[in-house]
Short mmCIF file of C-alpha atoms and ligand atoms in Angstrom, two decimals:
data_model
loop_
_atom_site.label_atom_id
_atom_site.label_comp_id
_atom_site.label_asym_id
_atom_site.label_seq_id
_atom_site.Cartn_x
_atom_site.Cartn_y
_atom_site.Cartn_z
CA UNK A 1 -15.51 27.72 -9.73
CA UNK A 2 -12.12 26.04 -10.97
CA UNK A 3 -13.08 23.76 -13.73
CA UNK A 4 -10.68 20.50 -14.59
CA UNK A 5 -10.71 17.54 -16.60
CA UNK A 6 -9.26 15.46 -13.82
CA UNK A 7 -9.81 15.63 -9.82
CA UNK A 8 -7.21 13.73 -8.00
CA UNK A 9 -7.94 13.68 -4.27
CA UNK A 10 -5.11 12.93 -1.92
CA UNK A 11 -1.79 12.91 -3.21
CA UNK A 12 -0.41 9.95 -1.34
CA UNK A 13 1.15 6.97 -3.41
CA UNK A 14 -1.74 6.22 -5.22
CA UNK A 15 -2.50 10.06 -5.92
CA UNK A 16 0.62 11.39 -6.80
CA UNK A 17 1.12 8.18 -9.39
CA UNK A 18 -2.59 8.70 -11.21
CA UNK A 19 -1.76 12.57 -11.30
CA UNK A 20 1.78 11.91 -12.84
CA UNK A 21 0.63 9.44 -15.20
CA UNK A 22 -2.52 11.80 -16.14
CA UNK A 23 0.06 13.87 -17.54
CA UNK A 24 2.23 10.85 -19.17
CA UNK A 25 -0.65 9.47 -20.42
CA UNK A 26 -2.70 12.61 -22.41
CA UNK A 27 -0.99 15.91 -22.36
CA UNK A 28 -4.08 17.54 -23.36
CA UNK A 29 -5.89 17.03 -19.83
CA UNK A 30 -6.50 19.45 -17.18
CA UNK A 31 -5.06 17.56 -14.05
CA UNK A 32 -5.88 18.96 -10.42
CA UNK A 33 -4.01 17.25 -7.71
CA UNK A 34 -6.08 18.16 -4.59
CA UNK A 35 -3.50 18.13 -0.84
CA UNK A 36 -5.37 18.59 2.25
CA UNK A 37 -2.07 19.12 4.20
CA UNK A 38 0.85 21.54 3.62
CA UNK A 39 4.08 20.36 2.75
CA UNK A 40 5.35 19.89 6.61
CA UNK A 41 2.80 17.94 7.69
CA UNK A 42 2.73 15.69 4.38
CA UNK A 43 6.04 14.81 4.87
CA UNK A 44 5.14 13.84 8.55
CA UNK A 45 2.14 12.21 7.21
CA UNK A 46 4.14 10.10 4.62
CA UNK A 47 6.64 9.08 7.42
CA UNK A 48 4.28 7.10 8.74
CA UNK A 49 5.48 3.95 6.72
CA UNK A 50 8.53 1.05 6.90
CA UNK A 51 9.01 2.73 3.44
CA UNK A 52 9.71 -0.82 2.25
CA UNK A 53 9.41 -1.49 -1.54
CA UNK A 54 10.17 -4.28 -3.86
CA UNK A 55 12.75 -3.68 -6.74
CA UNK A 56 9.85 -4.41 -9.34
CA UNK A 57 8.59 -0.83 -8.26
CA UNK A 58 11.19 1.11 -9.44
CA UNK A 59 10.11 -0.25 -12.88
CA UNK A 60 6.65 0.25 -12.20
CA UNK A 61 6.93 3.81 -11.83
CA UNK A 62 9.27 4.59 -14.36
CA UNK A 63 9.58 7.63 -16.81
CA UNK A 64 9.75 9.10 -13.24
CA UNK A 65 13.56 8.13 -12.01
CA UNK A 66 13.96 6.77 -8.30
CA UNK A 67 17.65 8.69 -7.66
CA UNK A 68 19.88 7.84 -5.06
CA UNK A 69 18.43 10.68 -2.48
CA UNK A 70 15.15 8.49 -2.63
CA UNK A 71 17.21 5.25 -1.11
CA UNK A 72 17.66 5.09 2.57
CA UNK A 73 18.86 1.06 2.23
CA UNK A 74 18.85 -1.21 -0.11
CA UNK A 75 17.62 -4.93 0.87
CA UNK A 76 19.01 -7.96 -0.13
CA UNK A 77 17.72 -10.15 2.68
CA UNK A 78 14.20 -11.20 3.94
CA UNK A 79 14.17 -12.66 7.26
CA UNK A 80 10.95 -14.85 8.56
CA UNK A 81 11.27 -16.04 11.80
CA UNK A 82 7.84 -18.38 12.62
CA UNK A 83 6.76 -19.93 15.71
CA UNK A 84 9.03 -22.89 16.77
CA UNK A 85 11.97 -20.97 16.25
CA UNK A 86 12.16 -21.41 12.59
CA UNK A 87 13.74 -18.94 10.55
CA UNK A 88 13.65 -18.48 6.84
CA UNK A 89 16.04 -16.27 5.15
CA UNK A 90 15.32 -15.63 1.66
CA UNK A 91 17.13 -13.39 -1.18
CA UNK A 92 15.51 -10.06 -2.81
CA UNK A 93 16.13 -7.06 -4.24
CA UNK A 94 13.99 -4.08 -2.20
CA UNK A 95 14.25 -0.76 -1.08
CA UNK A 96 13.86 1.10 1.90
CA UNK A 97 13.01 4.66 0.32
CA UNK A 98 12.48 8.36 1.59
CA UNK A 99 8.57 8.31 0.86
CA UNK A 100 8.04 11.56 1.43
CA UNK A 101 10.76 12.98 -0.77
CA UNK A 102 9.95 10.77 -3.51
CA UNK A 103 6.57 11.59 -3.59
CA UNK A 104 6.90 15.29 -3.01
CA UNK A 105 9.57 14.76 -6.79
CA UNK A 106 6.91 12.84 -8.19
CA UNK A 107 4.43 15.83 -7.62
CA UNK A 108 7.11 18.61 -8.68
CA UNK A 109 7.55 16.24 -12.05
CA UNK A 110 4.10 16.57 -12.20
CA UNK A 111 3.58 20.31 -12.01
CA UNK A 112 6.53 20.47 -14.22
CA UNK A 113 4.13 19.15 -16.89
CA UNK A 114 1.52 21.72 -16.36
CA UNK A 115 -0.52 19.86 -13.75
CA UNK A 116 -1.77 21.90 -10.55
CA UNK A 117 -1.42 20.67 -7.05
CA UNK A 118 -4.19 22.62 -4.71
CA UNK A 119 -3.46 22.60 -0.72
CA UNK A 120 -7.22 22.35 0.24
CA UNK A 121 -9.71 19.46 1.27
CA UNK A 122 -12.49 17.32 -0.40
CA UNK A 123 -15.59 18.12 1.85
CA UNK A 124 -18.67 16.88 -0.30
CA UNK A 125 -18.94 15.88 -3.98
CA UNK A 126 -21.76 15.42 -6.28
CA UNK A 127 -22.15 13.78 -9.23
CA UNK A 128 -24.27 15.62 -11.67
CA UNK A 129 -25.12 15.23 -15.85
CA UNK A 130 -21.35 13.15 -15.83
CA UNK A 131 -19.54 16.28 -13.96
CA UNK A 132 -18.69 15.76 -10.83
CA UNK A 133 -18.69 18.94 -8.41
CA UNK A 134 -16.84 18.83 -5.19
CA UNK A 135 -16.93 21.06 -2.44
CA UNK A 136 -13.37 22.38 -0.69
CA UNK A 137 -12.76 23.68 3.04
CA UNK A 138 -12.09 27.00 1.78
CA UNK A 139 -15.34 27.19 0.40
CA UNK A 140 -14.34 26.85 -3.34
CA UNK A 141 -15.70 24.43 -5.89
CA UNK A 142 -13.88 22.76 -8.42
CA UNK A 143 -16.31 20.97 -11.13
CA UNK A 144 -14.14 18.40 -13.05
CA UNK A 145 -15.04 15.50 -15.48
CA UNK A 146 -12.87 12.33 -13.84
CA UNK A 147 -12.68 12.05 -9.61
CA UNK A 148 -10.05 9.61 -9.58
CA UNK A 149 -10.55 9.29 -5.45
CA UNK A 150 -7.10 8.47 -3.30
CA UNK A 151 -7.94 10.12 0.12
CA UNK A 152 -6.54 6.97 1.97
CA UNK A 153 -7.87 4.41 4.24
CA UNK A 154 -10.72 6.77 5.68
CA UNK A 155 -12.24 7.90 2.28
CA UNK A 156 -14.41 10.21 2.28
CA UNK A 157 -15.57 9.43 -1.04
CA UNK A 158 -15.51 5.61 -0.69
CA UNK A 159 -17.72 6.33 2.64
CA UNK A 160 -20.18 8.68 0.64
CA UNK A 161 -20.51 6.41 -2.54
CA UNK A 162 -21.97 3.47 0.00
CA UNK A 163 -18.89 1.11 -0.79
CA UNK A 164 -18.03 -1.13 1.98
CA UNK A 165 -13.89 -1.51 2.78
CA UNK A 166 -11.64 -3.45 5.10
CA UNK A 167 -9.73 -1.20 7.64
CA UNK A 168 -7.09 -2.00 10.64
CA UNK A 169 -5.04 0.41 12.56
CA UNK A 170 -0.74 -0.31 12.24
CA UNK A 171 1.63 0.74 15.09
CA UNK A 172 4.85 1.86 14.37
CA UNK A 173 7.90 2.31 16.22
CA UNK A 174 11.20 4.80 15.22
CA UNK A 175 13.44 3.40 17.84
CA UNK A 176 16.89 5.03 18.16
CA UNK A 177 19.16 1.63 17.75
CA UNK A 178 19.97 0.36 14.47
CA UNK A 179 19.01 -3.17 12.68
CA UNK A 180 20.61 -5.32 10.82
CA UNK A 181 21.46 -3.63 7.15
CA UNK A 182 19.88 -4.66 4.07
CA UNK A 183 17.68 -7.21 5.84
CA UNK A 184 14.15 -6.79 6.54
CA UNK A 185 12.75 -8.76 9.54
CA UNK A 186 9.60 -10.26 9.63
CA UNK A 187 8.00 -11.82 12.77
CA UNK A 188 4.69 -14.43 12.98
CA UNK A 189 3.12 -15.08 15.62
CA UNK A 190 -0.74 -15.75 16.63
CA UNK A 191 -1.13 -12.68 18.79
CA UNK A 192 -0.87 -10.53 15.31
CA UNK A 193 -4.20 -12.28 14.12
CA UNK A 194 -3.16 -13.41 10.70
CA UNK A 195 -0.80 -10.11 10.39
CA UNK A 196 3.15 -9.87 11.63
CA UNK A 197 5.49 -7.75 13.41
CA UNK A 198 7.87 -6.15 11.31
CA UNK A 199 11.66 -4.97 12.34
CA UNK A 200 12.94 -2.43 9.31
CA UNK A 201 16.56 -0.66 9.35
CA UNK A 202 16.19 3.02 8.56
CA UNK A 203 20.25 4.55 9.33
CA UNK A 204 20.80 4.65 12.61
CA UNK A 205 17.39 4.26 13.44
CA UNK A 206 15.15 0.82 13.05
CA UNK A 207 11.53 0.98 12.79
CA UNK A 208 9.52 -1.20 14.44
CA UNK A 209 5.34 -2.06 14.08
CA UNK A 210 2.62 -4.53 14.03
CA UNK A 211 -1.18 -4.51 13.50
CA UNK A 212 -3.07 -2.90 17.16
CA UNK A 213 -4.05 -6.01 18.76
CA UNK A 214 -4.96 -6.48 22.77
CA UNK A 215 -1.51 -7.88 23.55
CA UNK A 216 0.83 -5.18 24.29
CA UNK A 217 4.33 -5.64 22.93
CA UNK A 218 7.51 -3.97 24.80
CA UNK A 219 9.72 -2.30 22.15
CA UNK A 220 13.05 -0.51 24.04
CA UNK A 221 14.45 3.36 23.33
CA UNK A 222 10.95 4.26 21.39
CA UNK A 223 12.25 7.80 19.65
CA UNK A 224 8.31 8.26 17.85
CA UNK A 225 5.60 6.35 18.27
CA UNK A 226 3.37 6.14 15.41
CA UNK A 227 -0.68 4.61 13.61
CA UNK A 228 -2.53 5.04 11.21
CA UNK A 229 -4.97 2.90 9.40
CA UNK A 230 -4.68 0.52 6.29
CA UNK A 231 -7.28 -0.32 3.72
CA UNK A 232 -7.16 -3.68 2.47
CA UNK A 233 -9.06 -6.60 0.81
CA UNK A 234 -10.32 -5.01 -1.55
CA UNK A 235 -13.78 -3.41 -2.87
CA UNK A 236 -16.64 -4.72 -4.59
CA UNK A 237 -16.68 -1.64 -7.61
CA UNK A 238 -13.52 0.66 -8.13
CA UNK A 239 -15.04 2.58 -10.81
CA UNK A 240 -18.75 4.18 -10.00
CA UNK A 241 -19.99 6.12 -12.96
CA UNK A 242 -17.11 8.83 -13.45
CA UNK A 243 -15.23 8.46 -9.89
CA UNK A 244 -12.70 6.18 -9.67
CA UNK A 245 -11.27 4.86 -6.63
CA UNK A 246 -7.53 4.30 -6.11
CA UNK A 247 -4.84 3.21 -3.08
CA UNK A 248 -6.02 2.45 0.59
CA UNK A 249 -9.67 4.67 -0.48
CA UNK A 250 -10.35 1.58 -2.56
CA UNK A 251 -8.72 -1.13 -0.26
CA UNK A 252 -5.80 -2.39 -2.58
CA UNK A 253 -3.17 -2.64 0.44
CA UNK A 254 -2.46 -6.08 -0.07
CA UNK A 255 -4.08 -8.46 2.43
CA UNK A 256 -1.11 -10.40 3.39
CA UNK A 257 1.95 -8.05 3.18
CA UNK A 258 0.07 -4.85 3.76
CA UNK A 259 2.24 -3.53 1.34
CA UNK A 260 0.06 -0.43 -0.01
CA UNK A 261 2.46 1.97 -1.90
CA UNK A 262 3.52 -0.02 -4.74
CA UNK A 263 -0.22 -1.51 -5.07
CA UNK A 264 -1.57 2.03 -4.74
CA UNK A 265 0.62 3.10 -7.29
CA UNK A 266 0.61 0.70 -9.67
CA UNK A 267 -3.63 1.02 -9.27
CA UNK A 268 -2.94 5.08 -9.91
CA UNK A 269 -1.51 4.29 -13.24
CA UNK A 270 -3.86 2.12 -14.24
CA UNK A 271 -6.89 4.58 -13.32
CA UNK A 272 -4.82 7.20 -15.47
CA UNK A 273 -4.90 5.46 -18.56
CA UNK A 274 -7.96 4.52 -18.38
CA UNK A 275 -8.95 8.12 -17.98
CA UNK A 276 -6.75 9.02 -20.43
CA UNK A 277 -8.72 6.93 -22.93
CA UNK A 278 -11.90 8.18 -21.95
CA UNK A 279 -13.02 4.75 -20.81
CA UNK A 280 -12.68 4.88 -16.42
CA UNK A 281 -14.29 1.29 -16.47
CA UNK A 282 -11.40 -0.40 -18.64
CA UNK A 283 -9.71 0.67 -15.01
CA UNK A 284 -11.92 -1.62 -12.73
CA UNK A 285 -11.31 -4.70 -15.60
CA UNK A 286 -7.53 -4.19 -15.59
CA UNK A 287 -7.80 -4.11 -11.47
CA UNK A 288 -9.60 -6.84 -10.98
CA UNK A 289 -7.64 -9.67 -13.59
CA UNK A 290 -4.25 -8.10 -12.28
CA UNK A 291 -2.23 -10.18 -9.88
CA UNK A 292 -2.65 -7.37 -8.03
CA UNK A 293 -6.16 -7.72 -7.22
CA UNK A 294 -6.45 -11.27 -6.93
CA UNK A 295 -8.66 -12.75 -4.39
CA UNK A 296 -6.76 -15.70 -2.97
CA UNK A 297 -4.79 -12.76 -0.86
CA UNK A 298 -7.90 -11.85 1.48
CA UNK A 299 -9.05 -15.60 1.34
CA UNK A 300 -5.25 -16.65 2.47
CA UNK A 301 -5.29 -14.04 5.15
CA UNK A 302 -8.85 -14.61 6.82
CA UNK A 303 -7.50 -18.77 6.92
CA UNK A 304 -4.02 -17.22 8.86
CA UNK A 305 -6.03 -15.37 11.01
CA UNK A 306 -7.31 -18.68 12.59
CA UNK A 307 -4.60 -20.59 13.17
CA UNK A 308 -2.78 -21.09 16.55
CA UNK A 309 0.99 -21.31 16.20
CA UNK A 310 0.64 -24.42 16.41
CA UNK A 311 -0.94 -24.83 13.02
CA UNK A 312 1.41 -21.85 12.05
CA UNK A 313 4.63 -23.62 12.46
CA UNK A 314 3.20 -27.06 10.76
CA UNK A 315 2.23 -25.27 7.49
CA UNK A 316 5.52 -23.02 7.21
CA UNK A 317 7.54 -26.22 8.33
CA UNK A 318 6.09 -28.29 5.80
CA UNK A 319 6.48 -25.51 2.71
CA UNK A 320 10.44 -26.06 3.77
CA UNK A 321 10.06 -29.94 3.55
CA UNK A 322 11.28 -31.11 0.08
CA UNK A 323 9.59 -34.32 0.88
CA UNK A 324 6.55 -32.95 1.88
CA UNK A 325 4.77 -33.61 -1.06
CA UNK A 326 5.70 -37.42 -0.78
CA UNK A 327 5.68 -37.96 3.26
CA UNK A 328 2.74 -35.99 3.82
CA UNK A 329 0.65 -35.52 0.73
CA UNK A 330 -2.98 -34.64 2.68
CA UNK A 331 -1.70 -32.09 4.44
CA UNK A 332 0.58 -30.48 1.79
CA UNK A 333 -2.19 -30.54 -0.17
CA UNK A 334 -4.21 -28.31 2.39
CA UNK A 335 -1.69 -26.01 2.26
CA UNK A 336 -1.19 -26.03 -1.11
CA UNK A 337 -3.04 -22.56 -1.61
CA UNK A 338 -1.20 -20.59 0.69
CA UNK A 339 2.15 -21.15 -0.59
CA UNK A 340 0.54 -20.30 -4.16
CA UNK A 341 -0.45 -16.85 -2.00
CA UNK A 342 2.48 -16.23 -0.66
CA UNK A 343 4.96 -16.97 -4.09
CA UNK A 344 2.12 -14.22 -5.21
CA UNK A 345 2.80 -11.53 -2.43
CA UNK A 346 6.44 -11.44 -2.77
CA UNK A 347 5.91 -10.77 -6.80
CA UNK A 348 2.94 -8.12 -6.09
CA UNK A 349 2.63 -7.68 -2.33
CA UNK A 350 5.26 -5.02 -1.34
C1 FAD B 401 2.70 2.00 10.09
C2 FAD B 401 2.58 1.67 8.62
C3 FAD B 401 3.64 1.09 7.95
C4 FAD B 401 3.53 0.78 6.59
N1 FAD B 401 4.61 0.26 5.94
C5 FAD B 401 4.52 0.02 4.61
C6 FAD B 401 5.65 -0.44 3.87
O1 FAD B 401 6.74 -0.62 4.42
N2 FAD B 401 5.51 -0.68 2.54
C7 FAD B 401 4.33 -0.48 1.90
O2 FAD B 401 4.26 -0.73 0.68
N3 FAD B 401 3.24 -0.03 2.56
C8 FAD B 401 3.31 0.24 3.88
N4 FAD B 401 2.21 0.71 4.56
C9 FAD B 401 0.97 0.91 3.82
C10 FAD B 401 1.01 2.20 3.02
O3 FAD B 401 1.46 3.26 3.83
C11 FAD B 401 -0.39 2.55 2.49
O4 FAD B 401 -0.95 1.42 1.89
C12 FAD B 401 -0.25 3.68 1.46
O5 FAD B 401 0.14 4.86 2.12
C13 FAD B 401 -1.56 3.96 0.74
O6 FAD B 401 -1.36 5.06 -0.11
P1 FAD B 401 -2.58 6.00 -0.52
O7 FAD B 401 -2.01 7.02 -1.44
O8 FAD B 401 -3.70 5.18 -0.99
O9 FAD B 401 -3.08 6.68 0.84
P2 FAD B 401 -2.33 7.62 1.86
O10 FAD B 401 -0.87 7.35 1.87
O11 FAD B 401 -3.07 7.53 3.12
O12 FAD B 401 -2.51 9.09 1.24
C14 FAD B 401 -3.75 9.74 1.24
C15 FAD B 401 -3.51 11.23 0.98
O13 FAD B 401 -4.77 11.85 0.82
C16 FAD B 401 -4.81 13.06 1.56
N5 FAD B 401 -6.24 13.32 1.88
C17 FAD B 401 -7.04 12.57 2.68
N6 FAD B 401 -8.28 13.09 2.71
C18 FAD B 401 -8.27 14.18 1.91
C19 FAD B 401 -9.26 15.13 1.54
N7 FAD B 401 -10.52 15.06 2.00
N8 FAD B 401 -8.92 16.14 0.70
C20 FAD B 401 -7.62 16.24 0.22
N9 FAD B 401 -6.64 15.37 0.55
C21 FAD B 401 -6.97 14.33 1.37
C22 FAD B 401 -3.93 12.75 2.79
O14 FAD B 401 -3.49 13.94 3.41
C23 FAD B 401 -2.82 11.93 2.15
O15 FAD B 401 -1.76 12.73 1.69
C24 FAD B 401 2.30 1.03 5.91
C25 FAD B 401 1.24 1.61 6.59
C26 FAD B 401 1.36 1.95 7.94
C27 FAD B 401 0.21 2.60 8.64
#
């Protein structure tokens, strides 16, 4: 039986940050960073993404250095276009980044600091006198004081703790035409139910997605068509006894962007210094009084999702009203909240 002072399962965003900051954090730990898939398949895995980050996320994952090979674009532009034909354009610093090949450095960083990445899977865990011993595919065991638990949307351990979570399937498109440079594209409408279609450059390529809804959308010169499934919203514990539950396995894609990899990694570091200090619940604290894990995202999103575009393009025309305040005081007063939400997403959503 391999024997470790820290289980990381999954090493997605949110893994591959609470494994590297294990190692930033206490050099004196035992890290495991458990991989169900090989390194092919993670990088097809990890392309499953618009890839797009905010600036802020560089910082947020410093020592490790995001190099130029890690930039596909660099965004200066966000583009909302709401029903009505009302277009926003707004000015930000973001990235469109190689995931995989960032995250596959992050790990090597890692490794280069002693840590061990394992290709095998998480089958069944137990938690037993504060160890916690988990079960692999091959038929190993590995028996390890901390389970910091980042095996995505479908967790396996979230499922097996009891914790209820928040799921809904994206659909992406890699369509062989290229989009406008720099600018990332955001469509509302209310046949995404409270979500958006998105229109990302990537080179020559653009990709393309929105949540699965019944209404089928036409996209032109499809290359790859690609889904997978998002946890968001949030959970009611991220720390139970020693496991501690990180990325889309504990819900943190943000509500309104969907924006997972920056939340997922910022919630990685977190759960690593709280490891690192012996203390996993200081973890579910930090969480939960972060802007990250504020609740006005999930309440802001479950009000979108029931408004007709009508009501879509009155709220969004009034937040672009100088007067509104003045001219129409009830109403900017209902809306108040959501434009409080969304000033929030752009500085923690993405
Ligand atoms: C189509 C699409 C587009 C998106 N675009 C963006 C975007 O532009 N920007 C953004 O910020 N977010 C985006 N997201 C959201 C983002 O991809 C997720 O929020 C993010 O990947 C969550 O990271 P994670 O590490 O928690 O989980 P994941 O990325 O799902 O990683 C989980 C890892 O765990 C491994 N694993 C699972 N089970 C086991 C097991 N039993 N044993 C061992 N390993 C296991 C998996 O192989 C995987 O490597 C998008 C999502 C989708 C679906």
């Amino acid at each position: 039986m391999l024997e470790c002072d820290v289980l990381v399962v999954g090493a997605g965003p949110a893994g591959a940050s609470a494994a590297y900051f294990c190692t930033q954090f206490s050099d004196n730990k035992e890290v495991i960073l458990l991989e169900r898939l090989n390194k092919n398949k993670f990088f097809s895995y990890h392309e499953i993404c618009g890839e797009g980050v905010s600036g802020e996320f560089v910082r947020d994952i410093s020592p490790f250095r995001v190099r130029q090979e890690h930039i596909i674009e660099k965004i200066k532009v966000l583009e909302e276009r709401w029903p009505g034909d009302i277009v926003i354009e707004t000015k930000i610093d973001g990235y469109i980044i190689d995931r995989p090949q960032l995250l596959w450095d992050i790990i090597g960083e890692f490794r280069d600091r002693g840590g061990k990445l394992l290709n095998d899977a998480l089958i069944d865990f137990e938690q037993k006198n504060k160890n916690i011993k988990v079960k692999l595919s091959s038929g190993e065991y590995i028996k390890s004081k901390y389970l910091i638990a980042a095996d995505g949307a479908n967790s396996k351990i979230r499922k097996k703790i009891g914790l209820h979570g928040r799921t809904k399937t994206l659909v992406q498109y890699i369509v062989d035409e290229p989009s406008p440079h720099g600018r990332i594209i955001f469509e509302y409408d209310e046949k995404w139910e409270g979500d958006y279609k998105w229109i990302f450059p990537h080179g020559k390529n653009t990709k393309i997605g929105f949540p699965r809804v019944k209404s089928i959308e036409k996209v032109d010169n499809i290359i790859v068509k690609q889904a997978r499934r998002v946890g968001f919203g949030g959970i009611e514990n991220y720390v139970v006894g020693n496991i501690l539950l990180v990325g889309d396995a504990a819900c943190q894609n943000n509500p309104l962007t969907k924006g997972g990899i920056r939340p997922g990694m910022v919630a990685g570091k977190m759960a690593a210094e709280a490891v690192s200090n012996n203390n996993p619940n200081e973890y579910d604290i930090k969480w939960k009084h972060s802007d990250f894990g504020s609740p006005i995202f999930l309440e802001i999103y479950n009000e979108i999702k029931k408004m007709n575009n009508e009501k879509l393009k009155e709220h969004i025309e009034l937040s672009q009203d100088t007067l509104g305040i003045i001219l129409h005081p009830n109403k900017f007063l209902k809306y108040r909240k959501f434009y409080k939400a969304y000033a929030l997403s752009n500085k923690v959503g993405w």
